Amino acid sequence: VVLLNFWASWCIPCRYEFPYFSELHKEFNSRGLVIVGVNVDKKVQQAEKFLQKFEVHFPIVFDTEHSIIELYQPRAMPTSYLLDKTGIIRYIHEGFRKKDQELFREETNVLLGSSKSSKEN
């Protein structure tokens, strides 16, 4: 299961989702969740400056040429795609709101093979 997150250094909601995604990574990595952050800034230095502010526990890809973003064509920043074990996009999240946190957990549990929320485990 892959959570593919498109983000940019200038994106305000991205500042709130990064700590949450690090937490989600710690919680679900051992069960098979892979989180990949795809930065869309034209200059890697801007992204690196952003990343210095956060403890990131998942891989970051710098898409300065926008070859990855062209494949997925997110309509907002940030946008996250949850892909199932066969690579099919099952959930799309545009933007990031506090209420999305539990939704990400529930969807991740479903895709990993458990419909229980983490609070019930």
Coordinates of C-alpha atoms in Angstrom, one line a residue, residues 1-4 32-34 72 81-91 107-108 110-113:
V1 CA 0.0 0.0 0.0
V2 CA 1.4 3.4 -1.0
L3 CA 0.5 6.9 0.1
L4 CA 1.8 9.2 -2.6
G32 CA 3.4 -2.5 4.7
L33 CA 2.5 1.1 4.2
V34 CA 5.0 3.1 2.1
Y72 CA -1.1 12.1 -11.6
Y81 CA -3.2 9.3 -3.4
L82 CA -3.7 6.0 -1.5
L83 CA -2.8 3.1 -3.8
D84 CA -3.8 -0.5 -3.0
K85 CA -1.4 -3.4 -3.1
T86 CA -1.9 -3.8 -6.8
G87 CA -1.1 -0.2 -7.6
I88 CA -4.7 1.0 -8.2
I89 CA -5.6 4.4 -6.8
R90 CA -8.3 3.8 -4.2
Y91 CA -8.5 7.2 -2.4
E107 CA -8.5 3.9 4.6
T108 CA -5.0 2.6 5.3
V110 CA -8.8 -1.1 4.9
L111 CA -6.1 -1.4 2.2
L112 CA -3.7 -3.2 4.5
G113 CA -6.4 -5.8 5.2

